[in-house]
Amino acid sequence: MMTHNLNKTKANNKVILIGLDGATFDLLRPLAEEGQMPNLKKILRMGVYGELESTIPPYTATAWTSMATGKNPGKHGIFHFLVRSEDFSHKVYLNNTLIKARKIWNILSDEDKKVGIINFPISYPTEKVNGFMVSGFLTPKSAKDITYPKELLEKIINHVGDHVIYVPLPISNNLTEKESIDLTKKINNQILKRREMLDYLMDNHESDFLMAVFMGLDQIQHKFWKYLDKEESSFYNSEEGKKLRPLLMENYYCIDNMLGDIVRDVDDKTSIFIISDHGFGSFKKEFYLNRWLSDMGLLKYDKKRLLLNKVVYKRLGILRRSGFPELWGGVIPDSFQDGYIDWSKTKAYCGHSSEQAIYINLKGRDKNGVVEPGTEYEELIDLIKEELPRIIDNETGEKIVDKVYKPKNIYSGPYVKNTSDLFVVPKDYSYAISPFISLRRKGYLAKISSPAGYHRKNGIFIALGNNIKRSKTIYNTSILDITPTILYLMGIPIPDDMDGKVVTDIFEDEFLDNNQIRFTDAKSNDSLNEDIYTEKEKDEIQDSLKGLGYL
């Protein structure tokens, strides 16, 4: 039972947290049992493990921020890679200054604990900490201030060579054999360089809390899931799959070797956490949500203009260069939509694919709002919530949509008002919600000729080391629980506005008896709320997000 007792604690553990973006036990557990990841197999027996529930939607920006703050998105303000302004007039690309809650490294720094943060996905620009920070995903290629302190970058380059933050992915999933091999080699090099940097920083900088995030598994799985998942037998057993898979597996072997070395080298005062922000699986169909909204009479667009411009784009080669073969079937991507939607007659529309969301075109909030607040708004919300879960995939007979949520029903806090009006959870996350406008398709679904990997809500959680139980499976653990659990293990009071809980099931009884869970008054966060990127950097970030299928 939790208590506000501030006296009874003997905890003073150090913690290493390894983040494996996109890691899933659906792949890792079989690889461990088959002996392909022998160190992971040992680690699972040495500590506790279980699935880690991600956020809704289960995407990198929202999930990692929730992990680092211990708070739901309504309190930290991050729902997507594009962050809406307070007045809903525009969106800016996510950066560290837009996170409106204190992260675990801020709390530990204030407690005079030494911290080291490596490649956390939303850590650019870096911030002052009691230790060091190296920024991660969404850092512009041209950026120089990617470390704190600034002089650390030169030391890293001198010892590691070129620092590879992130290998951008191509937009298309239909890659040639050479393109697939070249991309995989670049991702493998990225993970090797990060491992070298981690080793250098661990050897030369003492930390009470060290966190390093590796994104290679996520990148590999986005593009090549079909060659890793045995259930995709026609691709898994194909000649291309057999040729490429050994190269893909190098990423997993590198992770396994790294985990083995860390576990072997740490002292008995250090505990290790291994987590992912979400899981992974395949999707074979896209659900054109805007098409459904159009057929419901809630979205209006100019078909003549769409068809005319499609012909123009085709002749100019724009559609072919975009890498979307679906576009030849009469589909316009969401980046083209604003010019084709008739906002004066549109009541609702789909957000970006990774938002898994519907926006209401609301008067007084949106620039061209048409829906009256109050009764009309609530009736429209109720209509969509009622009708969406009724849609059936005629081929399988199953529902396409599992749940439709109002944000206030799953999140709380001052920033809930800044997100979408509805979240749409697809059935088993096996249908990709697409904002594309489909012109010629009669239904709302389209098969994907080449199955791609996409996010699932079940990430991974592993903990081992001092004061942690052995060979135990745990359940009902949320990504919001990571920060309060680590603070408790390190003997630090937990801010009382955190939503996550201490996962007491992982600890030895003696440790729990000697260390009561302590709370403290939460401090406010001085968020700068800045749009920091140049136009060139915005284009670069946009391409990276498109390569992952987020835009």
Coordinates of N, CA, C and O in Angstrom, one line a residue, residues 84 287 289-290 292-293 298 347-352 355-361 365 377 380-381 384-385 388 401 404-405 407 419-424 433:
R84 N -0.1 20.7 -32.0 CA -1.0 21.8 -32.3 C -0.8 23.0 -31.4 O -0.5 22.9 -30.2
F287 N -7.5 1.1 -44.1 CA -8.9 1.5 -43.9 C -8.9 3.0 -44.2 O -8.4 3.8 -43.5
L289 N -10.4 6.0 -43.9 CA -11.3 6.6 -43.0 C -12.0 7.9 -43.6 O -13.2 8.1 -43.4
N290 N -11.2 8.6 -44.4 CA -11.8 9.8 -45.0 C -12.9 9.4 -46.0 O -13.9 10.2 -46.2
W292 N -14.9 6.8 -45.7 CA -16.0 6.5 -44.9 C -16.7 7.8 -44.5 O -18.0 7.9 -44.5
L293 N -16.0 8.8 -44.0 CA -16.5 10.0 -43.5 C -17.3 10.7 -44.7 O -18.3 11.3 -44.5
L298 N -20.1 13.5 -44.0 CA -19.4 14.4 -43.1 C -18.1 15.1 -43.6 O -17.6 15.9 -43.0
K347 N -17.5 18.4 -41.9 CA -17.7 18.4 -40.5 C -16.7 17.6 -39.7 O -16.5 17.8 -38.5
A348 N -16.1 16.5 -40.3 CA -15.1 15.7 -39.7 C -14.1 15.2 -40.7 O -14.5 15.0 -41.8
Y349 N -12.9 14.9 -40.2 CA -11.9 14.4 -41.1 C -10.8 13.6 -40.3 O -10.7 13.8 -39.1
C350 N -10.1 12.8 -41.0 CA -9.1 11.9 -40.4 C -7.8 12.6 -40.2 O -7.4 13.4 -41.1
G351 N -7.1 12.4 -39.1 CA -5.8 13.0 -38.9 C -4.7 12.2 -39.6 O -5.1 11.3 -40.4
H352 N -3.5 12.4 -39.4 CA -2.4 11.6 -39.9 C -2.5 10.2 -39.5 O -3.1 9.9 -38.5
E355 N -1.8 9.3 -36.0 CA -2.6 9.9 -35.0 C -3.8 8.9 -34.6 O -4.3 8.9 -33.5
Q356 N -4.2 8.1 -35.6 CA -5.4 7.2 -35.4 C -6.5 8.0 -34.8 O -7.1 7.7 -33.8
A357 N -6.9 9.1 -35.5 CA -7.7 10.1 -34.8 C -8.7 10.7 -35.9 O -8.4 10.8 -37.1
I358 N -9.8 11.3 -35.3 CA -10.7 12.1 -36.1 C -10.8 13.4 -35.5 O -10.9 13.6 -34.2
Y359 N -10.8 14.5 -36.3 CA -11.0 15.8 -35.9 C -12.4 16.3 -36.3 O -12.8 16.0 -37.4
I360 N -13.1 17.1 -35.4 CA -14.3 17.7 -35.8 C -14.0 19.2 -36.2 O -13.2 19.8 -35.6
N361 N -14.5 19.6 -37.3 CA -14.3 21.0 -37.8 C -15.2 22.0 -37.1 O -16.2 22.3 -37.5
R365 N -13.0 27.3 -33.0 CA -11.7 26.7 -32.7 C -10.9 26.5 -34.0 O -9.7 26.9 -34.0
Y377 N -22.1 19.4 -31.8 CA -20.8 18.7 -31.7 C -21.0 17.3 -31.0 O -20.5 16.3 -31.5
L380 N -22.7 14.7 -33.2 CA -21.8 14.2 -34.2 C -20.8 13.2 -33.6 O -20.5 12.2 -34.2
I381 N -20.2 13.6 -32.5 CA -19.3 12.6 -31.8 C -20.0 11.3 -31.5 O -19.5 10.2 -31.8
I384 N -20.5 9.2 -34.8 CA -19.3 8.5 -35.3 C -18.9 7.4 -34.3 O -18.5 6.3 -34.8
K385 N -19.0 7.6 -33.0 CA -18.7 6.5 -32.1 C -19.6 5.3 -32.2 O -19.2 4.2 -32.0
L388 N -18.8 3.8 -36.4 CA -17.5 3.2 -36.8 C -17.3 1.8 -36.4 O -16.9 0.9 -37.2
V401 N -12.9 -1.8 -36.6 CA -12.6 -0.9 -35.5 C -13.0 -1.5 -34.2 O -14.1 -2.1 -34.0
V404 N -13.7 3.3 -30.1 CA -13.6 4.7 -30.4 C -13.7 5.5 -29.1 O -14.7 5.3 -28.4
Y405 N -12.7 6.3 -28.8 CA -12.6 7.0 -27.5 C -12.7 8.5 -27.7 O -12.0 9.0 -28.6
P407 N -11.0 11.6 -26.1 CA -9.7 11.8 -25.3 C -9.9 11.9 -23.8 O -9.1 11.3 -23.0
T419 N -5.7 18.0 -28.4 CA -5.6 16.8 -29.3 C -6.8 16.7 -30.1 O -7.6 17.6 -30.2
S420 N -7.0 15.5 -30.7 CA -8.1 15.3 -31.6 C -9.4 15.2 -30.8 O -9.4 15.2 -29.6
D421 N -10.5 15.0 -31.5 CA -11.8 14.9 -30.9 C -12.1 13.4 -30.6 O -12.9 13.1 -29.7
L422 N -11.5 12.5 -31.4 CA -11.8 11.1 -31.2 C -10.5 10.3 -31.5 O -9.8 10.7 -32.4
F423 N -10.2 9.2 -30.7 CA -9.2 8.3 -31.1 C -9.8 7.0 -31.6 O -10.8 6.5 -31.0
V424 N -9.3 6.5 -32.7 CA -9.9 5.3 -33.3 C -8.9 4.1 -33.1 O -7.7 4.2 -33.6
I433 N -5.1 2.7 -40.3 CA -6.0 3.8 -40.6 C -5.3 4.8 -41.5 O -4.3 5.4 -41.2

